[in-house]
Coordinates of C-alpha atoms and ligand atoms in Angstrom, one line a residue:
Chain R
X1 CA 90.7 118.3 98.4
X2 CA 91.0 119.3 102.0
X3 CA 93.9 121.2 103.5
X4 CA 96.8 119.1 104.7
X5 CA 96.4 116.6 101.9
X6 CA 99.1 116.6 99.3
X7 CA 99.9 114.3 96.4
X8 CA 103.6 113.9 97.2
X9 CA 105.1 111.5 99.6
X10 CA 107.2 113.0 102.4
X11 CA 110.2 110.7 102.0
X12 CA 111.4 112.2 98.7
X13 CA 114.3 114.3 100.0
X14 CA 116.8 112.4 102.2
X15 CA 118.8 110.4 99.7
X16 CA 119.7 113.3 97.5
X17 CA 121.0 115.4 100.4
X18 CA 123.7 112.9 101.2
X19 CA 124.9 112.6 97.6
X20 CA 125.1 116.4 97.2
X21 CA 127.1 116.7 100.3
X22 CA 129.8 114.2 99.2
X23 CA 131.2 115.7 96.0
X24 CA 129.3 118.8 95.0
X25 CA 131.7 120.2 92.3
X26 CA 132.5 117.0 90.3
X27 CA 129.9 116.0 87.7
X28 CA 128.3 112.6 88.2
X29 CA 129.6 110.9 85.1
X30 CA 133.2 111.8 86.0
X31 CA 132.9 110.4 89.5
X32 CA 131.7 107.1 88.0
X33 CA 134.4 106.8 85.4
X34 CA 137.4 108.1 87.4
X35 CA 138.5 104.8 89.0
X36 CA 138.2 102.5 86.0
X37 CA 140.0 105.0 83.8
X38 CA 142.9 105.4 86.2
X39 CA 143.2 101.6 86.6
X40 CA 143.3 101.2 82.8
X41 CA 145.9 103.9 82.3
X42 CA 148.1 102.4 85.1
X43 CA 147.7 98.9 83.5
X44 CA 148.6 100.2 80.0
X45 CA 151.6 102.2 81.3
X46 CA 152.9 99.3 83.4
X47 CA 152.7 97.0 80.3
X48 CA 154.5 99.4 78.0
X49 CA 157.2 100.1 80.6
X50 CA 157.9 96.4 80.8
X51 CA 156.8 96.1 84.4
X52 CA 154.2 93.6 83.4
X53 CA 155.1 90.6 81.3
X54 CA 152.9 91.4 78.3
X55 CA 153.1 87.8 77.1
X56 CA 151.2 86.7 80.1
X57 CA 149.3 89.9 80.9
X58 CA 148.3 91.8 77.7
X59 CA 147.8 95.5 77.9
X60 CA 144.3 97.0 77.4
X61 CA 145.2 98.1 73.8
X62 CA 146.4 94.5 73.0
X63 CA 143.2 93.2 74.4
X64 CA 141.0 95.6 72.4
X65 CA 143.0 94.7 69.3
X66 CA 142.5 91.0 69.9
X67 CA 138.8 91.6 70.5
X68 CA 138.5 93.7 67.3
X69 CA 140.0 91.0 65.1
X70 CA 138.0 88.3 66.9
X71 CA 134.9 90.2 66.2
X72 CA 135.4 92.0 62.9
X73 CA 138.3 90.2 61.4
X74 CA 137.8 88.1 58.2
X75 CA 136.4 84.6 58.6
X76 CA 139.3 82.4 57.9
X77 CA 137.2 79.2 57.6
X78 CA 138.7 77.7 60.8
X79 CA 142.3 78.6 60.0
X80 CA 142.4 81.3 62.7
X81 CA 139.8 80.6 65.4
X82 CA 140.1 84.1 66.7
X83 CA 139.2 86.0 63.6
X84 CA 135.6 86.9 63.0
X85 CA 134.1 84.3 65.3
X86 CA 133.1 86.4 68.3
X87 CA 129.5 86.8 67.3
X88 CA 129.0 83.0 66.9
X89 CA 130.8 82.2 70.1
X90 CA 128.7 84.7 72.1
X91 CA 125.5 83.4 70.5
X92 CA 126.4 79.9 71.6
X93 CA 126.8 80.9 75.2
X94 CA 123.9 83.4 75.2
X95 CA 121.5 80.8 73.8
X96 CA 122.4 78.3 76.6
X97 CA 122.0 81.0 79.2
X98 CA 118.6 82.1 77.9
X99 CA 117.3 78.5 77.6
X100 CA 118.5 77.4 81.1
X101 CA 117.5 80.7 82.7
X102 CA 114.0 80.8 81.2
X103 CA 113.5 77.2 82.3
X104 CA 114.7 78.2 85.8
X105 CA 112.3 81.1 86.0
X106 CA 109.4 79.0 84.7
X107 CA 110.0 76.4 87.4
X108 CA 111.1 78.5 90.3
X109 CA 108.4 81.2 90.3
X110 CA 105.4 78.9 90.5
X111 CA 107.0 76.5 92.9
X112 CA 108.2 79.4 95.1
X113 CA 104.8 81.0 95.1
X114 CA 103.2 77.6 96.1
X115 CA 105.8 77.0 98.9
X116 CA 105.2 80.5 100.2
X117 CA 101.4 80.2 100.0
X118 CA 100.7 76.7 101.2
X119 CA 102.3 75.2 104.3
X120 CA 101.4 71.7 102.9
X121 CA 103.4 72.4 99.7
X122 CA 106.2 73.8 101.8
X123 CA 106.4 70.7 104.0
X124 CA 106.2 68.5 100.9
X125 CA 109.0 69.9 98.8
X126 CA 110.9 72.5 100.8
X127 CA 113.1 70.0 102.7
X128 CA 114.2 68.3 99.5
X129 CA 115.1 71.5 97.9
X130 CA 116.9 72.8 100.9
X131 CA 119.0 69.7 101.2
X132 CA 120.1 69.8 97.6
X133 CA 120.8 73.5 97.6
X134 CA 124.2 73.4 99.4
X135 CA 125.7 71.3 96.6
X136 CA 127.4 73.9 94.4
X137 CA 126.8 73.7 90.6
X138 CA 130.5 72.9 90.0
X139 CA 130.0 69.7 92.0
X140 CA 127.2 68.7 89.7
X141 CA 129.5 68.8 86.6
X142 CA 130.5 65.1 86.5
X143 CA 126.9 64.1 87.2
X144 CA 125.7 66.4 84.4
X145 CA 128.2 65.0 81.9
X146 CA 127.2 61.4 82.9
X147 CA 123.6 62.3 82.4
X148 CA 123.8 64.4 79.2
X149 CA 127.2 63.7 77.7
X150 CA 129.1 66.5 76.0
X151 CA 126.0 68.2 74.8
X152 CA 123.9 71.3 75.1
X153 CA 121.6 69.7 77.7
X154 CA 124.4 69.5 80.3
X155 CA 125.1 73.2 80.1
X156 CA 121.4 74.0 80.2
X157 CA 120.9 71.7 83.2
X158 CA 123.7 73.4 85.1
X159 CA 122.5 76.9 84.2
X160 CA 118.9 76.1 85.2
X161 CA 120.0 74.5 88.4
X162 CA 122.2 77.4 89.4
X163 CA 119.6 80.1 88.6
X164 CA 116.8 78.1 90.2
X165 CA 117.7 78.4 93.8
X166 CA 118.0 82.2 94.2
X167 CA 114.8 82.7 92.2
X168 CA 113.0 80.1 94.2
X169 CA 114.1 81.4 97.6
X170 CA 113.3 85.0 96.8
X171 CA 109.9 84.1 95.3
X172 CA 109.1 82.1 98.4
X173 CA 110.1 85.0 100.6
X174 CA 108.1 87.4 98.5
X175 CA 105.0 85.2 98.7
X176 CA 105.4 85.0 102.5
X177 CA 105.9 88.7 103.0
X178 CA 102.3 89.5 102.2
X179 CA 100.9 92.0 104.7
X180 CA 98.2 90.3 106.8
X181 CA 95.8 93.2 106.2
X182 CA 96.1 93.0 102.4
X183 CA 95.2 89.3 102.6
X184 CA 92.3 90.1 104.9
X185 CA 91.2 93.0 102.6
X186 CA 91.1 90.6 99.7
X187 CA 89.1 88.0 101.7
X188 CA 86.6 90.5 103.0
X189 CA 86.0 91.7 99.4
X190 CA 85.1 88.2 98.4
X191 CA 88.1 87.1 96.4
X192 CA 88.6 83.4 95.9
X193 CA 91.9 81.6 96.8
X194 CA 92.7 81.5 93.1
X195 CA 92.1 85.2 92.7
X196 CA 94.1 86.0 95.8
X197 CA 97.0 83.9 94.5
X198 CA 97.1 85.6 91.1
X199 CA 95.9 89.1 91.9
X200 CA 97.4 89.6 95.4
X201 CA 100.2 87.1 96.3
X202 CA 101.9 87.1 92.9
X203 CA 102.0 90.9 92.4
X204 CA 103.1 91.3 96.0
X205 CA 106.0 88.9 95.3
X206 CA 107.1 90.4 92.0
X207 CA 109.8 92.7 93.5
X208 CA 111.3 89.8 95.4
X209 CA 111.0 87.6 92.3
X210 CA 113.0 90.2 90.3
X211 CA 115.6 90.4 93.0
X212 CA 116.0 86.6 92.8
X213 CA 116.1 86.8 89.0
X214 CA 119.0 89.3 89.1
X215 CA 121.0 87.0 91.3
X216 CA 120.0 84.0 89.2
X217 CA 121.2 85.7 86.0
X218 CA 124.7 86.2 87.5
X219 CA 124.8 82.6 88.5
X220 CA 123.6 81.5 85.1
X221 CA 126.6 83.2 83.4
X222 CA 129.0 81.5 85.8
X223 CA 127.3 78.2 85.1
X224 CA 127.6 78.5 81.4
X225 CA 131.3 79.3 81.6
X226 CA 131.9 76.3 83.9
X227 CA 129.9 74.0 81.7
X228 CA 131.7 75.2 78.6
X229 CA 135.1 74.9 80.2
X230 CA 134.5 71.2 80.9
X231 CA 131.5 69.7 79.3
X232 CA 130.7 71.6 76.0
X233 CA 133.1 72.3 73.1
X234 CA 131.9 75.8 72.2
X235 CA 131.0 79.2 73.6
X236 CA 132.9 81.8 75.6
X237 CA 134.0 79.3 78.3
X238 CA 135.4 76.9 75.8
X239 CA 137.3 79.7 74.0
X240 CA 138.7 80.9 77.4
X241 CA 140.5 77.6 78.0
X242 CA 141.3 77.0 74.4
X243 CA 143.0 80.4 74.0
X244 CA 144.9 79.9 77.2
X245 CA 146.3 76.6 76.0
X246 CA 147.7 78.2 72.9
X247 CA 149.0 81.2 74.8
X248 CA 146.6 83.8 73.4
X249 CA 146.3 85.7 76.7
X250 CA 145.0 88.7 74.8
X251 CA 142.0 86.6 73.7
X252 CA 141.6 85.3 77.2
X253 CA 141.3 88.8 78.6
X254 CA 139.0 89.9 75.7
X255 CA 136.9 86.8 76.5
X256 CA 136.7 87.7 80.2
X257 CA 135.7 91.2 79.3
X258 CA 133.0 89.8 77.0
X259 CA 131.6 87.7 79.8
X260 CA 131.5 90.6 82.1
X261 CA 129.8 92.8 79.5
X262 CA 127.2 90.2 78.7
X263 CA 126.4 89.7 82.4
X264 CA 126.1 93.4 82.8
X265 CA 123.8 93.6 79.8
X266 CA 121.6 90.8 81.2
X267 CA 121.3 92.6 84.5
X268 CA 120.3 95.8 82.7
X269 CA 117.6 93.9 80.7
X270 CA 116.1 92.4 83.8
X271 CA 116.1 95.8 85.5
X272 CA 114.3 97.3 82.5
X273 CA 111.8 94.5 82.6
X274 CA 111.3 95.1 86.3
X275 CA 110.7 98.8 85.8
X276 CA 107.9 97.9 83.3
X277 CA 106.3 95.2 85.4
X278 CA 106.7 96.6 88.8
X279 CA 106.1 100.3 87.9
X280 CA 104.3 100.8 91.2
X281 CA 107.5 100.3 93.1
X282 CA 109.3 103.1 91.3
X283 CA 106.6 105.7 91.2
X284 CA 106.0 108.5 93.7
Chain E
X1 CA 62.5 83.9 107.4
X2 CA 58.8 84.7 107.8
X3 CA 59.3 85.7 111.4
X4 CA 62.1 87.9 110.6
X5 CA 60.0 89.7 108.0
X6 CA 57.2 90.2 110.4
X7 CA 59.4 91.9 113.0
X8 CA 62.1 93.8 111.1
X9 CA 62.6 96.4 113.8
X10 CA 63.7 94.0 116.5
X11 CA 66.1 92.1 114.2
X12 CA 69.7 92.4 115.2
X13 CA 72.5 92.8 112.7
X14 CA 75.1 91.5 115.1
X15 CA 74.7 89.3 118.2
X16 CA 77.6 88.1 120.3
X17 CA 76.9 86.0 123.3
X18 CA 79.3 84.4 125.8
X19 CA 82.2 85.1 123.5
X20 CA 85.6 84.3 124.8
X21 CA 88.7 84.6 122.8
X22 CA 92.0 83.2 124.0
X23 CA 95.1 83.6 121.8
X24 CA 97.2 80.5 122.1
X25 CA 101.0 80.3 122.2
X26 CA 103.6 80.1 124.9
X27 CA 101.8 82.7 127.0
X28 CA 98.1 82.4 126.2
X29 CA 96.3 85.8 126.2
X30 CA 92.6 86.0 127.2
X31 CA 91.6 88.9 125.0
X32 CA 87.8 88.6 125.4
X33 CA 86.0 87.1 128.4
X34 CA 82.3 86.3 128.1
X35 CA 81.4 89.2 125.9
X36 CA 77.7 89.8 125.0
X37 CA 76.6 92.6 122.7
X38 CA 74.0 93.3 120.1
X39 CA 73.9 95.8 117.3
X40 CA 70.6 96.7 115.7
X41 CA 70.0 96.9 112.0
X42 CA 71.0 100.3 110.6
X43 CA 72.6 101.2 113.9
X44 CA 76.0 103.1 114.2
X45 CA 77.8 101.6 117.1
X46 CA 81.2 102.9 118.4
X47 CA 83.4 100.8 120.6
X48 CA 85.9 102.7 122.9
X49 CA 88.2 101.3 125.5
X50 CA 91.8 101.2 126.7
X51 CA 94.4 100.0 124.3
X52 CA 94.7 96.2 124.2
X53 CA 91.2 95.6 125.7
X54 CA 90.1 93.5 122.7
X55 CA 88.3 96.0 120.5
X56 CA 90.0 94.8 117.3
X57 CA 89.4 91.2 118.4
X58 CA 85.6 91.8 118.5
X59 CA 85.8 93.3 115.0
X60 CA 87.9 90.5 113.7
X61 CA 85.5 87.9 115.0
X62 CA 82.5 89.6 113.3
X63 CA 84.6 90.0 110.1
X64 CA 85.4 86.3 110.2
X65 CA 89.2 86.9 110.4
X66 CA 89.4 85.1 113.7
X67 CA 87.3 82.4 115.4
X68 CA 85.9 82.6 118.9
X69 CA 87.3 80.2 121.5
X70 CA 83.8 79.8 122.8
X71 CA 80.5 81.5 122.4
X72 CA 78.4 82.5 119.4
X73 CA 78.9 85.3 116.9
X74 CA 75.9 85.8 114.7
X75 CA 75.5 88.2 111.8
X76 CA 71.9 88.5 110.5
X77 CA 71.1 85.6 112.7
X78 CA 73.6 83.2 111.1
X79 CA 76.9 82.1 112.6
X80 CA 80.0 83.7 111.0
X81 CA 82.0 81.3 109.0
X82 CA 84.8 83.3 107.4
X83 CA 85.2 86.7 105.9
X84 CA 82.8 87.7 103.1
X85 CA 81.7 90.7 101.0
X86 CA 78.5 91.1 103.1
X87 CA 80.8 92.6 105.9
X88 CA 83.0 95.3 104.6
X89 CA 86.1 96.2 106.6
X90 CA 87.9 99.6 106.7
X91 CA 91.4 99.2 108.1
X92 CA 93.5 101.7 110.0
X93 CA 96.3 101.7 107.5
X94 CA 93.9 101.6 104.5
X95 CA 95.4 98.3 103.3
X96 CA 95.2 99.3 99.6
X97 CA 96.9 97.1 97.0
X98 CA 100.0 99.2 96.2
X99 CA 100.2 97.8 92.6
X100 CA 96.7 98.8 91.7
X101 CA 95.5 102.3 90.8
X102 CA 92.9 104.1 92.8
X103 CA 90.2 102.9 90.3
X104 CA 91.4 99.3 90.4
X105 CA 91.4 99.3 94.2
X106 CA 87.9 100.8 94.2
X107 CA 86.5 98.1 92.0
X108 CA 88.5 95.2 93.4
X109 CA 85.6 93.5 95.0
X110 CA 83.1 93.3 92.1
X111 CA 86.0 92.5 89.7
X112 CA 87.4 89.8 91.9
X113 CA 84.0 88.3 92.1
X114 CA 83.7 88.2 88.4
X115 CA 80.9 90.8 88.1
X116 CA 80.5 92.3 84.6
X117 CA 81.9 95.9 84.4
X118 CA 78.7 97.5 83.3
X119 CA 77.2 96.3 86.6
X120 CA 79.5 98.3 88.8
X121 CA 81.3 100.9 86.7
X122 CA 78.8 103.9 87.1
X123 CA 78.2 103.1 90.7
X124 CA 81.9 103.0 91.5
X125 CA 82.5 106.3 89.7
X126 CA 79.8 107.9 91.8
X127 CA 81.3 106.6 95.0
X128 CA 84.8 107.7 93.9
X129 CA 83.5 111.2 93.3
X130 CA 81.5 111.0 96.6
X131 CA 84.8 110.7 98.5
X132 CA 86.3 113.4 96.3
X133 CA 88.8 111.3 94.4
X134 CA 87.5 111.4 90.8
X135 CA 90.6 113.2 89.6
X136 CA 92.9 110.6 91.2
X137 CA 91.4 107.7 89.2
X138 CA 94.8 106.5 87.8
X139 CA 97.0 107.4 90.8
X140 CA 98.8 104.7 92.7
X141 CA 98.4 104.5 96.5
X142 CA 102.0 105.6 97.0
X143 CA 101.1 108.9 95.4
X144 CA 98.3 109.6 97.9
X145 CA 98.3 111.2 101.3
X146 CA 97.0 109.2 104.3
X147 CA 93.6 110.8 104.2
X148 CA 93.2 110.1 100.5
X149 CA 94.2 106.5 101.0
X150 CA 91.5 106.2 103.6
X151 CA 89.0 107.7 101.2
X152 CA 89.8 104.9 98.7
X153 CA 89.5 102.4 101.6
X154 CA 86.0 103.8 102.2
X155 CA 85.1 104.0 98.5
X156 CA 86.0 100.3 97.8
X157 CA 83.7 99.2 100.7
X158 CA 80.8 101.5 99.5
X159 CA 81.1 99.8 96.0
X160 CA 80.5 96.4 97.8
X161 CA 77.2 97.7 99.1
X162 CA 77.5 95.5 102.2
X163 CA 75.0 95.0 104.9
X164 CA 77.6 95.8 107.5
X165 CA 80.6 98.1 107.8
X166 CA 83.3 97.3 110.2
X167 CA 85.8 100.0 110.9
X168 CA 88.9 99.6 113.0
X169 CA 90.2 103.0 114.0
X170 CA 90.0 104.1 110.4
X171 CA 91.0 107.7 111.1
X172 CA 93.4 106.9 114.0
X173 CA 96.6 107.6 112.0
X174 CA 95.4 110.9 110.3
X175 CA 96.2 114.4 111.3
X176 CA 93.6 116.5 113.2
X177 CA 92.2 118.4 110.2
X178 CA 92.1 115.4 107.9
X179 CA 90.4 113.4 110.6
X180 CA 87.6 116.0 110.9
X181 CA 87.2 116.0 107.1
X182 CA 86.9 112.2 107.2
X183 CA 84.4 112.3 110.1
X184 CA 82.2 114.7 108.3
X185 CA 82.4 112.6 105.1
X186 CA 81.5 109.5 107.0
X187 CA 78.6 111.3 108.7
X188 CA 77.1 112.5 105.4
X189 CA 77.6 109.1 103.7
X190 CA 76.0 107.3 106.6
X191 CA 73.0 109.7 106.6
X192 CA 72.4 108.6 103.0
X193 CA 72.9 104.9 103.4
X194 CA 71.9 104.2 107.0
X195 CA 73.8 100.8 107.1
X196 CA 74.9 99.1 110.2
X197 CA 78.3 100.3 111.3
X198 CA 80.7 99.1 114.0
X199 CA 83.3 101.7 114.5
X200 CA 86.3 101.3 116.8
X201 CA 88.2 104.3 118.0
X202 CA 90.2 105.5 121.0
X203 CA 88.9 109.1 120.3
X204 CA 85.9 109.7 122.5
X205 CA 84.9 112.9 120.6
X206 CA 84.8 110.8 117.4
X207 CA 82.7 108.1 119.0
X208 CA 80.1 110.5 120.3
X209 CA 80.0 112.6 117.1
X210 CA 79.4 109.5 114.9
X211 CA 77.5 106.9 116.8
X212 CA 74.0 106.1 118.0
X213 CA 75.4 104.0 120.8
X214 CA 78.9 104.0 122.4
X215 CA 80.1 100.8 124.0
X216 CA 82.8 101.2 126.6
X217 CA 85.0 98.2 127.1
X218 CA 86.9 97.2 130.2
X219 CA 90.6 96.5 130.4
X220 CA 91.8 93.0 129.6
X221 CA 90.2 90.5 129.7
X222 CA 87.8 92.6 127.6
X223 CA 84.2 93.0 128.4
X224 CA 81.5 95.5 127.5
X225 CA 81.3 97.6 130.6
X226 CA 78.6 100.0 129.6
X227 CA 76.4 101.1 126.8
X228 CA 75.9 104.8 126.4
X229 CA 73.1 105.9 124.0
X230 CA 73.9 109.1 122.1
X231 CA 70.7 111.0 121.7
X232 CA 72.0 113.8 119.6
X233 CA 70.0 114.9 116.6
X234 CA 71.1 114.1 113.0
X235 CA 72.4 115.3 110.7
X236 CA 75.3 116.1 112.9
X237 CA 78.4 118.2 112.3
X238 CA 81.7 118.8 114.0
X239 CA 80.2 121.9 115.7
X240 CA 78.4 119.6 118.1
X241 CA 81.5 119.0 120.2
X242 CA 80.9 122.2 122.1
X243 CA 77.2 121.3 122.8
X244 CA 76.5 120.8 126.5
X245 CA 74.9 117.4 125.9
X246 CA 78.0 116.4 124.0
X247 CA 80.3 117.6 126.8
X248 CA 78.3 115.8 129.5
X249 CA 78.4 112.5 127.5
X250 CA 82.1 112.9 127.0
X251 CA 82.7 113.4 130.7
X252 CA 80.7 110.3 131.5
X253 CA 82.5 108.1 129.0
X254 CA 85.9 109.5 129.9
X255 CA 85.4 108.7 133.6
X256 CA 84.6 105.1 132.7
X257 CA 87.6 104.7 130.5
X258 CA 89.9 106.3 133.1
X259 CA 88.5 104.0 135.7
X260 CA 89.2 101.0 133.4
X261 CA 92.7 102.2 132.7
X262 CA 93.4 102.5 136.4
X263 CA 92.2 99.0 137.0
X264 CA 94.5 97.8 134.2
X265 CA 97.5 99.7 135.7
X266 CA 96.8 98.3 139.1
X267 CA 96.6 94.8 137.7
X268 CA 99.9 95.3 135.8
X269 CA 101.7 96.4 139.0
Ligands
ADP301 N1 97.1 87.3 117.0 C1 97.3 87.5 118.3 N2 98.1 86.7 119.1 C2 98.3 86.9 120.4 N3 97.7 87.9 121.1 C3 96.9 88.7 120.4 C4 96.7 88.6 119.0 N4 95.9 89.6 118.7 C5 95.6 90.3 119.8 N5 96.3 89.8 120.8 C6 96.2 90.3 122.2 O1 94.8 90.4 122.6 C7 94.6 91.6 123.3 C8 93.5 92.4 122.6 O2 94.0 92.9 121.4 P1 93.2 93.9 120.4 O3 91.9 93.3 120.2 O4 94.1 94.1 119.2 O5 93.1 95.2 121.4 P2 92.7 96.7 121.0 O6 92.2 96.7 119.5 O7 91.6 97.0 121.9 O8 93.8 97.5 121.2 C9 95.9 92.3 123.4 O9 96.5 92.0 124.6 C10 96.7 91.7 122.3 O10 98.1 91.7 122.6
MG302 MG1 93.0 97.6 117.8

């Protein structure tokens, strides 16, 4: 190899410099945990000191206890709905999310690629999609109940609808962001339209597709809760309302934490998948 | 066909006549005006000229990326329809697929055209080693320097075994030393293959060093202003640039470009 040619990229240094400057002496894990730990301690102390009405706002330890019983407590055969039922409740919600979400990905990615690739397809379906998009999924609730009744399909419909738009829009954007020279390179090398679509446009759009999938997953979890609050009689959203009605605020907060945790887990899963499929974006 | 076979020496690889290109839009730009040029089979032609004079536009017309507003663009006697693997293009920014390894980039063309692997594998390996990148087989473009990317950009066109190479300032973004390495690589590859090359550059040294003929373009609207044959012996090396013949050619071409640049400046004022 000739002089002046190296295998490393030149832009590898800048980011680290800033971080090191900020807090040099505190280890990374501590900087990350410091704020949540302080908040939890304040919350716990305020509850125990009687500043917070614990009947309305349970302390963190009360919440953890409630969650523990809810998850590991004996199955009382319906006598106590919040003993040993957590796994089943989570499974109910997660199944709906997975079904609606996968359906959304399967619809939004091909449609988004086609809209980005072909101006005819864009003119054909983009206006319809754009005019339906401002309707929030919460506004679709009555329609969805009317269509599907108090059934799984209503929840899956709402989840799919909510996740569909961000995935579609990001995919379209990704397909349109193809560098003109990459397209020209593919054409001069004799690639057919089909080959260009699958071997150039699609991989080029993958990072954008994943960006849309992450946003879509967040919306999917919101959608399942909304659907279960109103239209389906099971899952985390249903328990949320149900526990509130009988004054089990500790279960309500444990439920909220569970939703947050599952949303976080979903996001991590998508990131892991992205790192596998879009390895080229993360390598230097 | 018969006639062509009887007179192979006079056959032109590229023929442009009366070519005008106007880019539409709110303010239409007349990029080329009545351009005529011919490139002989196996000839290495360099095009130089002030920035914005339409060098890339000529190349894009021959490549089939753009269509002429009027006039004819012939490659091997046939009008250019669209881009195709008979005309390989080397881009300034390499234009490699960032998600494909060096190897996958190199064999993109035969693979995309559905050729069986045994047909191109050995050949592609040879070309990759010819450009000095055998060891970087599995690297991704992001892991390569500018010069190495450009080597892959060259290797993937060599694998296509095209009739015609079109190069648009391929070494324009490289540092001085890497550029000289690439020029010497291209010289030696061309000495082996002797295929037709149209090479665009704003570096007059580079044009004289590489080409059989240097075409100097006028400022916008672009025209071919003069055709300077480079009668320097081959094989050539970078040492040539101090040769008196080289220096005289350089002065001549420089004067013409400067003249064109002045006209352009006056027109702009
Ligand atoms: N796609 C385009 N649309 C409008 N104008 C263009 C386009 N491509 C090139 N031009 C204009 O045509 C002229 C010639 O461009 P180009 O061939 O790229 O010049 P060069 O390669 O010699 O620098 C320039 O003025 C440029 O701005
Ligand atoms: Mg140019």
